[in-house]
Coordinates of C-alpha atoms in Angstrom, one line a residue:
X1 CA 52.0 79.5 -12.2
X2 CA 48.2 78.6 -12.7
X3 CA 49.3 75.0 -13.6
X4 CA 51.4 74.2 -10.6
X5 CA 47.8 75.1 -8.4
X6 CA 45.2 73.0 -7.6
X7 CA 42.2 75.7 -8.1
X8 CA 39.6 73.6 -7.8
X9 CA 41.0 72.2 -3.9
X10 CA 41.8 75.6 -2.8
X11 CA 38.0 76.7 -3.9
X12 CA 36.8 74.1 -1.0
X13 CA 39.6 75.0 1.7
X14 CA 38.6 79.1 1.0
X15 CA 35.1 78.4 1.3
X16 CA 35.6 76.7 4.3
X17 CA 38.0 79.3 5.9
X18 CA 35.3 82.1 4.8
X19 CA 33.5 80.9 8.2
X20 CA 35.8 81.7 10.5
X21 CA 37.4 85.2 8.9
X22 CA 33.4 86.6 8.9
X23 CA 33.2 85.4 12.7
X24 CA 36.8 87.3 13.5
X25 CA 36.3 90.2 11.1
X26 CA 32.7 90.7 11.1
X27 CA 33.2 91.5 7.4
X28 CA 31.6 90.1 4.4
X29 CA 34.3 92.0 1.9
X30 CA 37.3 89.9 4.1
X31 CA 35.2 86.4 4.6
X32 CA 34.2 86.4 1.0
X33 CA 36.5 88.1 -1.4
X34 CA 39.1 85.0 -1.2
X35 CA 36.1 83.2 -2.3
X36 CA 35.2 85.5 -5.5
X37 CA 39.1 85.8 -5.9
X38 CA 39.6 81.7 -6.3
X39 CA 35.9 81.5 -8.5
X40 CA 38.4 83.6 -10.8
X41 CA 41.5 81.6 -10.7
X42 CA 39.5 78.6 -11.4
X43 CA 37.9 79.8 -14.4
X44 CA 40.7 81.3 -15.7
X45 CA 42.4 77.7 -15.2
X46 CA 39.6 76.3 -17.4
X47 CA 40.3 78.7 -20.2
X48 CA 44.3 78.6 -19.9
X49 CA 44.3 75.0 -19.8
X50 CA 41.7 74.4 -21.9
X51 CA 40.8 70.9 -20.3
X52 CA 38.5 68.8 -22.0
X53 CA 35.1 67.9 -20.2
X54 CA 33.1 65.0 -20.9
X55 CA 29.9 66.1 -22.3
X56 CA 27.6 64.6 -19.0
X57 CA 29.6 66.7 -17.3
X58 CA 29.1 69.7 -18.9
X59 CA 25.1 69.3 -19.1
X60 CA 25.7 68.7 -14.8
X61 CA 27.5 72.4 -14.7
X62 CA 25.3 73.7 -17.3
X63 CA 21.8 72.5 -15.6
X64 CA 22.8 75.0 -12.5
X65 CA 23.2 77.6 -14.3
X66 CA 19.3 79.1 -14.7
X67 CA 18.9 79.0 -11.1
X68 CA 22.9 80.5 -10.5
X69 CA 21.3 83.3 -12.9
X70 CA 17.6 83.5 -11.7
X71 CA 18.3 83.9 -8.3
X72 CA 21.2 86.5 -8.7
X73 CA 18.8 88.3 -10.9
X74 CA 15.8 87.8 -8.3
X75 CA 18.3 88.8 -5.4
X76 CA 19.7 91.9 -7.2
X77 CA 16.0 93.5 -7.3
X78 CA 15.4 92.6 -3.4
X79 CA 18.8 92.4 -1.9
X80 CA 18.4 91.0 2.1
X81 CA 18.8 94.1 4.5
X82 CA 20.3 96.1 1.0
X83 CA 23.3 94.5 1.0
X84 CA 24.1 93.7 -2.8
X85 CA 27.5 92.0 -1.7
X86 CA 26.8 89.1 0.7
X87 CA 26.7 85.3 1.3
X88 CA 23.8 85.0 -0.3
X89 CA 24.5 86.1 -3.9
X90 CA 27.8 84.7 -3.6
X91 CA 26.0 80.8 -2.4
X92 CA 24.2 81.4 -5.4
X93 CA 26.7 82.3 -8.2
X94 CA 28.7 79.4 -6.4
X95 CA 26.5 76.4 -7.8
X96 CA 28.1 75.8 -11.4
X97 CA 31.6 76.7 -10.5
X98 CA 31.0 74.1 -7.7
X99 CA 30.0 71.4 -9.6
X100 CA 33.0 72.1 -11.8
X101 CA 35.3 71.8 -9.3
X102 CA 33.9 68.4 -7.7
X103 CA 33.7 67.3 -11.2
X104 CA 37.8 67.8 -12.0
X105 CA 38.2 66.7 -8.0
X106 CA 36.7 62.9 -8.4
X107 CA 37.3 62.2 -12.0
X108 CA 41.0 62.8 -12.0
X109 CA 43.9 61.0 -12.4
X110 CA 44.6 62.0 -8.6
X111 CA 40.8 61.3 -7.5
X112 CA 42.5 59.6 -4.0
X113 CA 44.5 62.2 -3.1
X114 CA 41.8 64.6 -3.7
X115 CA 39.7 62.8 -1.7
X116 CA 42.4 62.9 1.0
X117 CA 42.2 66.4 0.8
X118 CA 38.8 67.1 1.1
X119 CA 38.7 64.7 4.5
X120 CA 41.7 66.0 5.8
X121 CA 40.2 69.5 5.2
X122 CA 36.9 68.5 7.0
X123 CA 38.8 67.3 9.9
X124 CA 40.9 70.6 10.2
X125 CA 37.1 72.5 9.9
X126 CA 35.8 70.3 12.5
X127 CA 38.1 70.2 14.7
X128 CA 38.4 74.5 14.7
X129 CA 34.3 74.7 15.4
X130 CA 35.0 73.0 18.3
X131 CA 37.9 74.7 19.2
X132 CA 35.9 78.2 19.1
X133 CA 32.6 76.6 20.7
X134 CA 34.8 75.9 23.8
X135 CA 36.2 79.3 24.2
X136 CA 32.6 80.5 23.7
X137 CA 31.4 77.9 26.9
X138 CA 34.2 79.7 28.4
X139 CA 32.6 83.3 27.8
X140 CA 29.1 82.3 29.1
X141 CA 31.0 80.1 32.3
X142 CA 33.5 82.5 33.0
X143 CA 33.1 85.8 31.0
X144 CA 35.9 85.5 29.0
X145 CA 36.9 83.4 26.3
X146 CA 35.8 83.5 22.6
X147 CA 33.0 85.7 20.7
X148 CA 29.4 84.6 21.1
X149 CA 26.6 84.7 18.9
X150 CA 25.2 88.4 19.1
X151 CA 21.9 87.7 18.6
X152 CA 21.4 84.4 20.5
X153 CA 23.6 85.4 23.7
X154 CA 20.6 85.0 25.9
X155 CA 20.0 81.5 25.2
X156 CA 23.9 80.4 26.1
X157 CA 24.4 78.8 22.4
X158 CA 27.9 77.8 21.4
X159 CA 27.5 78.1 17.6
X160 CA 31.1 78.4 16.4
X161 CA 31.8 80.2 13.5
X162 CA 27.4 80.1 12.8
X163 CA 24.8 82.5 13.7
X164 CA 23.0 79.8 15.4
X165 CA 24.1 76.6 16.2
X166 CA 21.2 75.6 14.3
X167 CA 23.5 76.0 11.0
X168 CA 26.4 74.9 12.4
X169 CA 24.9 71.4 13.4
X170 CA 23.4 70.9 9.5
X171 CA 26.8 72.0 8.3
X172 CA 28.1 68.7 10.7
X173 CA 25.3 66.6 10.1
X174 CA 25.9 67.0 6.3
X175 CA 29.9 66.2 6.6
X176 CA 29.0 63.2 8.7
X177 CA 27.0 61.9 5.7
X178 CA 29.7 62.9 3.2
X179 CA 32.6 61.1 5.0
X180 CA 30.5 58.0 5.5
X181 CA 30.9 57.4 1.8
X182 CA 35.0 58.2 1.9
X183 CA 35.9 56.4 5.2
X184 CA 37.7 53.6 3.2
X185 CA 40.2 55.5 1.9
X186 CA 41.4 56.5 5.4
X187 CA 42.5 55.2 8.8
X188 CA 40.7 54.0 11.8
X189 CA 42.2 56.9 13.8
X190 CA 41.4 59.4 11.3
X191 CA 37.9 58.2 11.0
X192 CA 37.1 57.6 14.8
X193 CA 38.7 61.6 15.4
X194 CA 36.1 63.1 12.9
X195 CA 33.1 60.9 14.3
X196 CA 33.8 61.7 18.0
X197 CA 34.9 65.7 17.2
X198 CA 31.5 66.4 15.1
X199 CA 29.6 64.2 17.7
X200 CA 30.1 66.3 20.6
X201 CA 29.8 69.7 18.4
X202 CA 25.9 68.4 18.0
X203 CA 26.0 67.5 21.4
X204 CA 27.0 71.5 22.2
X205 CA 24.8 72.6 19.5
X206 CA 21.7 71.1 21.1
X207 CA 19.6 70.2 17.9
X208 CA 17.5 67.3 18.4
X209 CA 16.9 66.8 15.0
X210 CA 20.7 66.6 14.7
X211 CA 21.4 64.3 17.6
X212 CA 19.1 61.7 16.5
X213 CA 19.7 61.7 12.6
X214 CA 23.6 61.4 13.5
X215 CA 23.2 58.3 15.7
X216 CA 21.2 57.1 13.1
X217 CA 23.8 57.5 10.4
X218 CA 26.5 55.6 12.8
X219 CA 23.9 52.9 13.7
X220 CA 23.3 51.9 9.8
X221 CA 26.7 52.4 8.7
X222 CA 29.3 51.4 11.4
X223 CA 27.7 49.1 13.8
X224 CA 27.9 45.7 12.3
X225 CA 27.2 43.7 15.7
X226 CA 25.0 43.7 18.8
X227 CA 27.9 44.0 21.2
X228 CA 29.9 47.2 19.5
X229 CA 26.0 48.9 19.4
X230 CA 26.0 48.2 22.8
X231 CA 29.6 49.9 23.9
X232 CA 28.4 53.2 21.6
X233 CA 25.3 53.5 23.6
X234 CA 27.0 53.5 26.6
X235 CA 29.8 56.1 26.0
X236 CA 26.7 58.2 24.4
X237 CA 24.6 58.0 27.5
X238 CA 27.6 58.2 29.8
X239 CA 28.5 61.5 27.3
X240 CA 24.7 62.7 28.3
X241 CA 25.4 61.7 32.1
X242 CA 28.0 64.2 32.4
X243 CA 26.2 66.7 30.6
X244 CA 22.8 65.6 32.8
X245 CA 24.8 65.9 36.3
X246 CA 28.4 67.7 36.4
X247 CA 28.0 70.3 33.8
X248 CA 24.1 71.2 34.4
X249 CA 25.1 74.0 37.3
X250 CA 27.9 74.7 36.5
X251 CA 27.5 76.4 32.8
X252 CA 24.0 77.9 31.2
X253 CA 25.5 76.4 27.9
X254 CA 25.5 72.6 29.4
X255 CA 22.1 73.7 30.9
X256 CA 20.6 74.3 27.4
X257 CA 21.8 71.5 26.1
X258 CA 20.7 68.9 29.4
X259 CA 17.5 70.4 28.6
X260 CA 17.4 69.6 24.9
X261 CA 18.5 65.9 25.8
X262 CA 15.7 66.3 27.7
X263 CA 13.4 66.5 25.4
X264 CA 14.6 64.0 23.3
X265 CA 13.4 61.3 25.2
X266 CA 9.5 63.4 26.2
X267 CA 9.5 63.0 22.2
X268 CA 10.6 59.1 21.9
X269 CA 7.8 58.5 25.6
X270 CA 5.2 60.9 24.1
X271 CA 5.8 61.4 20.7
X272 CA 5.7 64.6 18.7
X273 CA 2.8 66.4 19.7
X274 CA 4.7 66.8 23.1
X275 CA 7.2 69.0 21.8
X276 CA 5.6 72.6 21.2
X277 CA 8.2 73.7 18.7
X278 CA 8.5 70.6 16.2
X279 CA 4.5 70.4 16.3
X280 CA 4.3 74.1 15.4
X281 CA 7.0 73.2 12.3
X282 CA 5.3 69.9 11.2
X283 CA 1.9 72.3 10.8
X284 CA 3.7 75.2 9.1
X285 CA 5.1 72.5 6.5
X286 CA 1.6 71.0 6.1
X287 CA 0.5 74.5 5.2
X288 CA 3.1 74.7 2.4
X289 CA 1.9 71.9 0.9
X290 CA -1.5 73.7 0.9
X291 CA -0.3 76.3 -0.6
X292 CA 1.9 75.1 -3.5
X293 CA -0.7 75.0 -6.0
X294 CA -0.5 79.1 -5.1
X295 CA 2.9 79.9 -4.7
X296 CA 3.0 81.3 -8.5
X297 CA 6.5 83.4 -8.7
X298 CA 6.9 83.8 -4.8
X299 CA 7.7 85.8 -3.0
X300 CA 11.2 87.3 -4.3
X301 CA 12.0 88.7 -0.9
X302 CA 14.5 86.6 1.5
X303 CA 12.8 86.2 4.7
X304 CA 9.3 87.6 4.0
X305 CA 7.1 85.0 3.1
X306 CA 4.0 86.8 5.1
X307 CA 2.0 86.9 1.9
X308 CA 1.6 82.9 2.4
X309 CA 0.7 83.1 5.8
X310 CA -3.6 83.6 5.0
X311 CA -5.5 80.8 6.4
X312 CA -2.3 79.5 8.8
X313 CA -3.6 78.0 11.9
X314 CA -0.3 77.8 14.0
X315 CA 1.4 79.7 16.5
X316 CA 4.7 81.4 16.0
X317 CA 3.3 82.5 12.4
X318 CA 5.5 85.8 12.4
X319 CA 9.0 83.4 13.1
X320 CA 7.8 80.7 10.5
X321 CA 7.1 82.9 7.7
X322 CA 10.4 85.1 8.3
X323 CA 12.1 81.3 8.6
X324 CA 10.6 79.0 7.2
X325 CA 13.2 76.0 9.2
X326 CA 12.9 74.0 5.5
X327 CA 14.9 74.8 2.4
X328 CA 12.6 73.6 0.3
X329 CA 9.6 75.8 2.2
X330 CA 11.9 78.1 2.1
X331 CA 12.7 77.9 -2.1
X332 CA 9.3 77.7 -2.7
X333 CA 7.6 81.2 -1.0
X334 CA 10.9 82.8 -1.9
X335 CA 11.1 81.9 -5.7
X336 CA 7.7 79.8 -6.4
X337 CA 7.6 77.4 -9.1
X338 CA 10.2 78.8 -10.8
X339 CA 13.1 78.4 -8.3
X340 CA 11.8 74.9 -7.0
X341 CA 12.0 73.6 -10.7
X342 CA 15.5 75.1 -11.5
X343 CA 16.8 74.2 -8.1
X344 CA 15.5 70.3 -7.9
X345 CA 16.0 69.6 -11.8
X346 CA 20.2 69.8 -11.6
X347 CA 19.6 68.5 -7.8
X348 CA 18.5 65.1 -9.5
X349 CA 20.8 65.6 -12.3
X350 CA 23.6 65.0 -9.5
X351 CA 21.6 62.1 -8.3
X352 CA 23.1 59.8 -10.9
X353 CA 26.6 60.0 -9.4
X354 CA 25.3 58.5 -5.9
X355 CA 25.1 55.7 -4.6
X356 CA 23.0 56.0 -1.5
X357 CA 19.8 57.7 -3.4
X358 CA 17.0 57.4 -1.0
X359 CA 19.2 58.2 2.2
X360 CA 20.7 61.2 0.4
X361 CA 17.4 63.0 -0.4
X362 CA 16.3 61.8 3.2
X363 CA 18.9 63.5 4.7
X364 CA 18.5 66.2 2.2
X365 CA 14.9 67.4 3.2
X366 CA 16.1 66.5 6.8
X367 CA 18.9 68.4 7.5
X368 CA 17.1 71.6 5.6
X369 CA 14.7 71.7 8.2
X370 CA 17.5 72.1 11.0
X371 CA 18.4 75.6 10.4
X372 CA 16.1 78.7 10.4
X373 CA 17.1 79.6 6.7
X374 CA 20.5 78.3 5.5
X375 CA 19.9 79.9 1.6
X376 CA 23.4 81.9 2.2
X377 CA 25.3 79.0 3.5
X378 CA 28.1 77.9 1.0
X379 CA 29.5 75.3 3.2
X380 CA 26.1 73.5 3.6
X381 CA 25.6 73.3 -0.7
X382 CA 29.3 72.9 -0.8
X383 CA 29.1 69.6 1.3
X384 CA 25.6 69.2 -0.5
X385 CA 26.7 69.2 -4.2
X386 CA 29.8 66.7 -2.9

């Protein structure tokens, strides 16, 4: 039975379906066991079908393993909020299987169908976040509709299946630079759906950082001439236009997000200094690199870094040093030297095997400072570690 499956593809589609059974079921025990359930399968593939692994491959799986162990071990003495079971140890114990699986996925016989797969997959994941962030504009417009984020109700965010929408725009932003790469193998309609579908969920989720970095990916990699840049602009600002001046009074969602567009353009007149929030940030990670030479062990406590915060000259101290907004910040109060080493070592290990370098660790550092804290999220270092 185990050899008419495809483990290692139905690791990827569970993962990504874990997202929207924890946003229905409020359950980490539903979201993730299918998850621990497939880690299984696809290790008890490996042994039954003994399949040979070339040794480069190997070292890449094996290299993840000290931090897979370190920061289980770390998490076990300081589990977040006590739970012992939860995304977090599960991201964690995720990283070698991961790498396995993405290993047997695009060095197979079958690497284009996999790849297939994978897009297709996206698409379907995509396509669903949008689906729910509309029937949460619905709940804010109209009262009823979809589930909205709990803890960020007040400030009208359609997040999808995320916490914050924060999350849900690195988990797009990082698929937009993933299918960039695979776009050959597929057609224009297929590509064009995916573009203009994960578009307009950044455009809901109102991250600046998000908005720009994604035009920028489609202006380096699929305008080749002065004329096509010049019809995308204008169906983007005529997207904004809407937002700006249907949409503003008529939902608290489009209002957040008019506002955000906003603000884009006070930063691009103004520069940085004129937004409060990503001045704040751009101190707190100066800070960091103050401290590094003191970071020692860490922390070893998910979101309480306070013991860093000595000397810190910036507002919003108590946020920044809960959530850090950086997953490198982040790695480094949490685990120290330790966990940065173990973490970037396999990190450039996987380096070899791409073949936009500079843009991926770019993007990298980028998109980890979207988020708040995105340690626990398996689809981000799922699409990462692709």
């Amino acid at each position: 039975m185990l050899a008419s499956l495809n483990p290692y593809r139905l690791l990827l589609a569970t993962i990504l379906v874990s997202t929207f059974l924890l946003y229905i079921f409020k359950s980490g025990a539903v979201a993730y066991m299918p998850v621990v359930v497939i880690v299984l399968i696809v290790l008890i593939y490996e042994i039954m079908a003994y399949r040979k692994i070339r040794y480069d491959h190997a070292v890449l799986v094996l290299t993840w393993l000290p931090y897979s162990i370190w920061t289980s071990f770390v998490y076990f003495i300081n589990p977040f909020e006590g739970k012992y079971f939860s995304g977090y140890l599960l991201t964690f114990i995720l990283f070698p299987v991961l790498v396995l699986s993405f290993v047997r996925l695009f060095f197979s016989e079958d690497r284009d169908s996999n790849y297939r797969f994978i897009y297709h997959s996206l698409a379907v994941f995509v396509f669903f976040q949008l689906v729910v962030c509309v029937g949460q504009i619905f709940t804010y417009t109209y009262g009823f509709g979809f589930p909205v984020s709990e803890y960020y109700s007040e400030y009208a965010m359609a997040s999808g299946t995320f916490v914050n929408s924060n999350d849900l725009s690195a988990v797009i932003l990082a698929i937009l630079f993933f299918i960039i790469g695979m776009e050959k193998f597929f057609y224009k309609s297929a590509k064009n759906f995916i573009w203009i579908v994960s578009i307009i969920l950044l455009v809901l989720g109102g991250s600046r950082s998000a908005i720009i970095l994604a035009v920028l990916f489609f202006t380096l990699h699929k305008v080749h001439d002065v004329k096509r840049m010049f019809v995308y602009c204008l169906s983007l600002s005529l997207l904004f236009v809407i937002v700006f001046f249907y949409f503003d009074n008529q939902s608290e969602v489009a209002t957040r997000v008019a506002s955000r567009i906003e603000s884009i353009t006070t930063i691009f007149k103004y520069g940085v200094s004129a937004d409060n929030s990503m001045s704040i940030r751009i101190m707190s990670y100066l800070h960091f690199l103050k401290m590094l030479p003191d970071i020692g062990f860490g922390s070893m406590m998910i979101n309480e870094y306070h013991l860093f915060s000595e000397n810190a000259d910036f507002g919003s101290k108590e946020l920044l040093f809960q959530n850090p907004h950086s997953l490198v910040v982040e790695l480094g109060y949490w685990l120290g030297w330790p966990g940065l080493i173990m973490f970037f070592i396999p990190m450039l290990a996987l380096l070899k095997y791409s073949r936009r370098k500079m843009l991926f660790l770019t993007m990298f550092i980028l998109v980890g400072m979207i988020p708040s804290s995105i340690l626990g999220s398996m689809v981000f270092f799922m699409i990462l570690i692709s």
